[in-house]
Amino acid sequence: MQDKPIIYLYTDGASSGNPGPGGYGVVLKCGEYRKELSGGFMKTTNNRMELLAVIVGLETIRWPHAHVEVWSDSSYVVKAINEGWLKNWELKGWKKVKNVDLWIRFNRIYKLHDVHFNWLKGHAGHPENERCDALAVNAGAGAYARGEQLPEDYGYEDNTLI
């Protein structure tokens, strides 16, 4: 088996109000390659955007069984994996799980790769984290400034699938 390089996935989510306009930002790095992604919603929450950033980043990876190092300032996301919350939620049939639609979507893509989660302190000068924050904030502000009614991130209240 040929060794594949490590993919570094940096993510951040932002919301102005909870719920309110928000967005996500992603920076993917692999060797000399770099890709940035972002998206905004009129009505969402910070935790949904933090999680969606990871999902979008993982969904962007084209080869199977990639070794991915995720760096996030979201304790919610990092602890859900590193402390086994995700496994427990799945075993209990996703009952009473907030953002269940996104966690199920995450779980599908997460299982396709070798993913390790690392927490980093937000707004502490880490270049990729700062870039992700700027992408997320700008995406949320852009959705708000355009006065869009869609995309609206349904599911923040009732956990219905998007």
PDB file of C-alpha atoms in Angstrom:
ATOM      1  CA  MET A   1       0.000   0.000   0.000  1.00  0.00           C
ATOM      2  CA  GLN A   2       1.339   3.405  -0.948  1.00  0.00           C
ATOM      3  CA  ASP A   3       1.619   5.915   1.882  1.00  0.00           C
ATOM      4  CA  LYS A   4      -0.547   8.946   1.395  1.00  0.00           C
ATOM      5  CA  PRO A   5       0.427  12.317   2.836  1.00  0.00           C
ATOM      6  CA  ILE A   6      -1.320  13.714   5.885  1.00  0.00           C
ATOM      7  CA  ILE A   7      -4.144  16.135   5.194  1.00  0.00           C
ATOM      8  CA  TYR A   8      -4.405  18.972   7.691  1.00  0.00           C
ATOM      9  CA  LEU A   9      -7.956  20.245   8.097  1.00  0.00           C
ATOM     10  CA  TYR A  10      -8.421  23.531   9.957  1.00  0.00           C
ATOM     11  CA  THR A  11     -11.973  24.615  10.728  1.00  0.00           C
ATOM     12  CA  ASP A  12     -14.007  27.302  12.423  1.00  0.00           C
ATOM     13  CA  GLY A  13     -17.623  28.303  12.716  1.00  0.00           C
ATOM     14  CA  ALA A  14     -19.227  31.589  13.651  1.00  0.00           C
ATOM     15  CA  SER A  15     -22.674  32.910  14.433  1.00  0.00           C
ATOM     16  CA  SER A  16     -23.856  36.414  15.218  1.00  0.00           C
ATOM     17  CA  GLY A  17     -26.623  35.525  17.613  1.00  0.00           C
ATOM     18  CA  ASN A  18     -27.430  31.980  18.557  1.00  0.00           C
ATOM     19  CA  PRO A  19     -29.371  31.460  16.328  1.00  0.00           C
ATOM     20  CA  GLY A  20     -28.500  34.190  13.888  1.00  0.00           C
ATOM     21  CA  PRO A  21     -26.522  34.754  10.707  1.00  0.00           C
ATOM     22  CA  GLY A  22     -23.451  32.573  10.624  1.00  0.00           C
ATOM     23  CA  GLY A  23     -20.922  30.751   8.558  1.00  0.00           C
ATOM     24  CA  TYR A  24     -18.125  28.236   8.446  1.00  0.00           C
ATOM     25  CA  GLY A  25     -14.540  28.414   7.250  1.00  0.00           C
ATOM     26  CA  VAL A  26     -12.209  25.615   6.208  1.00  0.00           C
ATOM     27  CA  VAL A  27      -8.546  25.456   5.269  1.00  0.00           C
ATOM     28  CA  LEU A  28      -7.234  22.156   3.881  1.00  0.00           C
ATOM     29  CA  LYS A  29      -3.483  21.654   3.528  1.00  0.00           C
ATOM     30  CA  CYS A  30      -1.694  18.697   2.001  1.00  0.00           C
ATOM     31  CA  GLY A  31       1.936  19.102   1.049  1.00  0.00           C
ATOM     32  CA  GLU A  32       2.205  22.199  -1.116  1.00  0.00           C
ATOM     33  CA  TYR A  33      -1.544  22.271  -1.814  1.00  0.00           C
ATOM     34  CA  ARG A  34      -4.010  24.478   0.006  1.00  0.00           C
ATOM     35  CA  LYS A  35      -7.769  24.891  -0.412  1.00  0.00           C
ATOM     36  CA  GLU A  36     -10.154  27.279   1.343  1.00  0.00           C
ATOM     37  CA  LEU A  37     -13.914  26.807   1.648  1.00  0.00           C
ATOM     38  CA  SER A  38     -16.696  28.768   3.303  1.00  0.00           C
ATOM     39  CA  GLY A  39     -20.453  29.111   3.393  1.00  0.00           C
ATOM     40  CA  GLY A  40     -23.003  31.261   5.143  1.00  0.00           C
ATOM     41  CA  PHE A  41     -26.537  30.935   6.463  1.00  0.00           C
ATOM     42  CA  MET A  42     -29.141  33.438   7.590  1.00  0.00           C
ATOM     43  CA  LYS A  43     -30.226  31.553  10.699  1.00  0.00           C
ATOM     44  CA  THR A  44     -27.944  29.052  12.403  1.00  0.00           C
ATOM     45  CA  THR A  45     -25.915  28.460  15.564  1.00  0.00           C
ATOM     46  CA  ASN A  46     -22.222  28.505  16.330  1.00  0.00           C
ATOM     47  CA  ASN A  47     -22.096  24.788  17.168  1.00  0.00           C
ATOM     48  CA  ARG A  48     -23.785  23.866  13.884  1.00  0.00           C
ATOM     49  CA  MET A  49     -21.268  25.934  11.943  1.00  0.00           C
ATOM     50  CA  GLU A  50     -18.323  24.441  13.860  1.00  0.00           C
ATOM     51  CA  LEU A  51     -19.540  20.949  12.988  1.00  0.00           C
ATOM     52  CA  LEU A  52     -20.495  21.791   9.408  1.00  0.00           C
ATOM     53  CA  ALA A  53     -16.986  23.136   8.802  1.00  0.00           C
ATOM     54  CA  VAL A  54     -15.520  19.733   9.662  1.00  0.00           C
ATOM     55  CA  ILE A  55     -18.118  17.928   7.555  1.00  0.00           C
ATOM     56  CA  VAL A  56     -17.515  20.076   4.473  1.00  0.00           C
ATOM     57  CA  GLY A  57     -13.761  19.678   4.877  1.00  0.00           C
ATOM     58  CA  LEU A  58     -13.994  15.883   5.128  1.00  0.00           C
ATOM     59  CA  GLU A  59     -16.451  15.689   2.225  1.00  0.00           C
ATOM     60  CA  THR A  60     -13.932  17.555   0.058  1.00  0.00           C
ATOM     61  CA  ILE A  61     -11.273  14.843   0.436  1.00  0.00           C
ATOM     62  CA  ARG A  62     -11.224  12.762  -2.728  1.00  0.00           C
ATOM     63  CA  TRP A  63      -9.321   9.629  -1.794  1.00  0.00           C
ATOM     64  CA  PRO A  64     -10.596   6.963   0.619  1.00  0.00           C
ATOM     65  CA  HIS A  65      -8.933   6.140   3.927  1.00  0.00           C
ATOM     66  CA  ALA A  66      -7.053   9.436   4.075  1.00  0.00           C
ATOM     67  CA  HIS A  67      -5.087  10.295   7.202  1.00  0.00           C
ATOM     68  CA  VAL A  68      -6.632  13.570   8.363  1.00  0.00           C
ATOM     69  CA  GLU A  69      -5.524  15.770  11.247  1.00  0.00           C
ATOM     70  CA  VAL A  70      -8.400  18.067  12.189  1.00  0.00           C
ATOM     71  CA  TRP A  71      -7.580  21.238  14.102  1.00  0.00           C
ATOM     72  CA  SER A  72     -10.575  23.002  15.648  1.00  0.00           C
ATOM     73  CA  ASP A  73     -11.176  25.520  18.407  1.00  0.00           C
ATOM     74  CA  SER A  74     -14.549  23.891  19.109  1.00  0.00           C
ATOM     75  CA  SER A  75     -14.597  21.919  22.353  1.00  0.00           C
ATOM     76  CA  TYR A  76     -18.059  20.707  21.303  1.00  0.00           C
ATOM     77  CA  VAL A  77     -16.724  18.984  18.191  1.00  0.00           C
ATOM     78  CA  VAL A  78     -13.361  17.810  19.531  1.00  0.00           C
ATOM     79  CA  LYS A  79     -14.762  16.385  22.769  1.00  0.00           C
ATOM     80  CA  ALA A  80     -17.592  14.622  20.930  1.00  0.00           C
ATOM     81  CA  ILE A  81     -14.957  12.530  19.186  1.00  0.00           C
ATOM     82  CA  ASN A  82     -12.094  12.339  21.648  1.00  0.00           C
ATOM     83  CA  GLU A  83     -14.278  11.663  24.691  1.00  0.00           C
ATOM     84  CA  GLY A  84     -16.520   9.116  22.965  1.00  0.00           C
ATOM     85  CA  TRP A  85     -19.758  11.101  22.918  1.00  0.00           C
ATOM     86  CA  LEU A  86     -20.332  10.271  19.241  1.00  0.00           C
ATOM     87  CA  LYS A  87     -20.103   6.516  19.834  1.00  0.00           C
ATOM     88  CA  ASN A  88     -22.541   6.751  22.750  1.00  0.00           C
ATOM     89  CA  TRP A  89     -25.003   8.848  20.757  1.00  0.00           C
ATOM     90  CA  GLU A  90     -24.957   6.316  17.942  1.00  0.00           C
ATOM     91  CA  LEU A  91     -25.384   3.365  20.333  1.00  0.00           C
ATOM     92  CA  LYS A  92     -28.377   5.096  21.953  1.00  0.00           C
ATOM     93  CA  GLY A  93     -30.038   5.711  18.592  1.00  0.00           C
ATOM     94  CA  TRP A  94     -29.257   9.440  18.469  1.00  0.00           C
ATOM     95  CA  LYS A  95     -31.896  10.196  21.116  1.00  0.00           C
ATOM     96  CA  LYS A  96     -31.841  13.728  22.552  1.00  0.00           C
ATOM     97  CA  VAL A  97     -28.770  14.698  20.527  1.00  0.00           C
ATOM     98  CA  LYS A  98     -28.602  18.315  19.437  1.00  0.00           C
ATOM     99  CA  ASN A  99     -27.733  18.810  15.783  1.00  0.00           C
ATOM    100  CA  VAL A 100     -28.450  15.149  15.093  1.00  0.00           C
ATOM    101  CA  ASP A 101     -28.825  15.757  11.352  1.00  0.00           C
ATOM    102  CA  LEU A 102     -25.261  17.034  11.145  1.00  0.00           C
ATOM    103  CA  TRP A 103     -23.846  14.390  13.493  1.00  0.00           C
ATOM    104  CA  ILE A 104     -25.319  11.623  11.336  1.00  0.00           C
ATOM    105  CA  ARG A 105     -23.904  13.273   8.219  1.00  0.00           C
ATOM    106  CA  PHE A 106     -20.549  13.670   9.988  1.00  0.00           C
ATOM    107  CA  ASN A 107     -20.527  10.051  11.156  1.00  0.00           C
ATOM    108  CA  ARG A 108     -20.937   8.769   7.594  1.00  0.00           C
ATOM    109  CA  ILE A 109     -17.948  10.679   6.209  1.00  0.00           C
ATOM    110  CA  TYR A 110     -15.836  10.318   9.375  1.00  0.00           C
ATOM    111  CA  LYS A 111     -15.884   6.524   9.071  1.00  0.00           C
ATOM    112  CA  LEU A 112     -14.380   6.690   5.565  1.00  0.00           C
ATOM    113  CA  HIS A 113     -11.074   8.135   6.794  1.00  0.00           C
ATOM    114  CA  ASP A 114      -8.486   7.870   9.555  1.00  0.00           C
ATOM    115  CA  VAL A 115      -9.331  11.103  11.376  1.00  0.00           C
ATOM    116  CA  HIS A 116      -7.665  12.525  14.480  1.00  0.00           C
ATOM    117  CA  PHE A 117      -9.004  15.570  16.299  1.00  0.00           C
ATOM    118  CA  ASN A 118      -6.898  18.263  17.923  1.00  0.00           C
ATOM    119  CA  TRP A 119      -8.135  21.259  19.879  1.00  0.00           C
ATOM    120  CA  LEU A 120      -6.466  24.617  19.528  1.00  0.00           C
ATOM    121  CA  LYS A 121      -7.249  27.841  21.287  1.00  0.00           C
ATOM    122  CA  GLY A 122      -9.239  30.201  19.096  1.00  0.00           C
ATOM    123  CA  HIS A 123      -8.245  33.816  18.513  1.00  0.00           C
ATOM    124  CA  ALA A 124      -4.732  33.058  19.717  1.00  0.00           C
ATOM    125  CA  GLY A 125      -2.860  33.983  16.551  1.00  0.00           C
ATOM    126  CA  HIS A 126      -2.705  30.569  14.860  1.00  0.00           C
ATOM    127  CA  PRO A 127      -2.613  31.548  11.148  1.00  0.00           C
ATOM    128  CA  GLU A 128      -4.960  28.855   9.805  1.00  0.00           C
ATOM    129  CA  ASN A 129      -7.419  29.240  12.681  1.00  0.00           C
ATOM    130  CA  GLU A 130      -7.480  33.002  12.172  1.00  0.00           C
ATOM    131  CA  ARG A 131      -8.071  32.503   8.434  1.00  0.00           C
ATOM    132  CA  CYS A 132     -10.908  30.048   9.111  1.00  0.00           C
ATOM    133  CA  ASP A 133     -12.467  32.531  11.517  1.00  0.00           C
ATOM    134  CA  ALA A 134     -12.286  35.298   8.908  1.00  0.00           C
ATOM    135  CA  LEU A 135     -13.836  33.021   6.271  1.00  0.00           C
ATOM    136  CA  ALA A 136     -16.649  32.005   8.652  1.00  0.00           C
ATOM    137  CA  VAL A 137     -17.434  35.528   9.827  1.00  0.00           C
ATOM    138  CA  ASN A 138     -17.357  36.914   6.289  1.00  0.00           C
ATOM    139  CA  ALA A 139     -19.598  34.127   4.966  1.00  0.00           C
ATOM    140  CA  GLY A 140     -22.180  34.770   7.689  1.00  0.00           C
ATOM    141  CA  ALA A 141     -21.996  38.532   7.224  1.00  0.00           C
ATOM    142  CA  GLY A 142     -22.334  38.105   3.458  1.00  0.00           C
ATOM    143  CA  ALA A 143     -25.504  36.042   3.816  1.00  0.00           C
ATOM    144  CA  TYR A 144     -26.933  38.670   6.164  1.00  0.00           C
ATOM    145  CA  ALA A 145     -25.903  41.622   3.969  1.00  0.00           C
ATOM    146  CA  ARG A 146     -27.505  40.068   0.914  1.00  0.00           C
ATOM    147  CA  GLY A 147     -30.741  39.710   2.872  1.00  0.00           C
ATOM    148  CA  GLU A 148     -31.030  36.130   1.757  1.00  0.00           C
ATOM    149  CA  GLN A 149     -33.855  34.064   3.054  1.00  0.00           C
ATOM    150  CA  LEU A 150     -32.070  30.967   1.805  1.00  0.00           C
ATOM    151  CA  PRO A 151     -29.923  29.156   2.556  1.00  0.00           C
ATOM    152  CA  GLU A 152     -31.389  29.006   6.007  1.00  0.00           C
ATOM    153  CA  ASP A 153     -29.950  26.322   8.201  1.00  0.00           C
ATOM    154  CA  TYR A 154     -33.102  24.522   9.240  1.00  0.00           C
ATOM    155  CA  GLY A 155     -32.659  21.958  11.934  1.00  0.00           C
ATOM    156  CA  TYR A 156     -31.149  24.124  14.643  1.00  0.00           C
ATOM    157  CA  GLU A 157     -34.412  23.759  16.610  1.00  0.00           C
ATOM    158  CA  ASP A 158     -36.048  20.542  15.537  1.00  0.00           C
ATOM    159  CA  ASN A 159     -33.052  18.483  14.376  1.00  0.00           C
ATOM    160  CA  THR A 160     -34.694  17.570  11.096  1.00  0.00           C
ATOM    161  CA  LEU A 161     -32.421  16.401   8.328  1.00  0.00           C
ATOM    162  CA  ILE A 162     -31.219  19.114   5.996  1.00  0.00           C
TER     163      ILE A 162
END
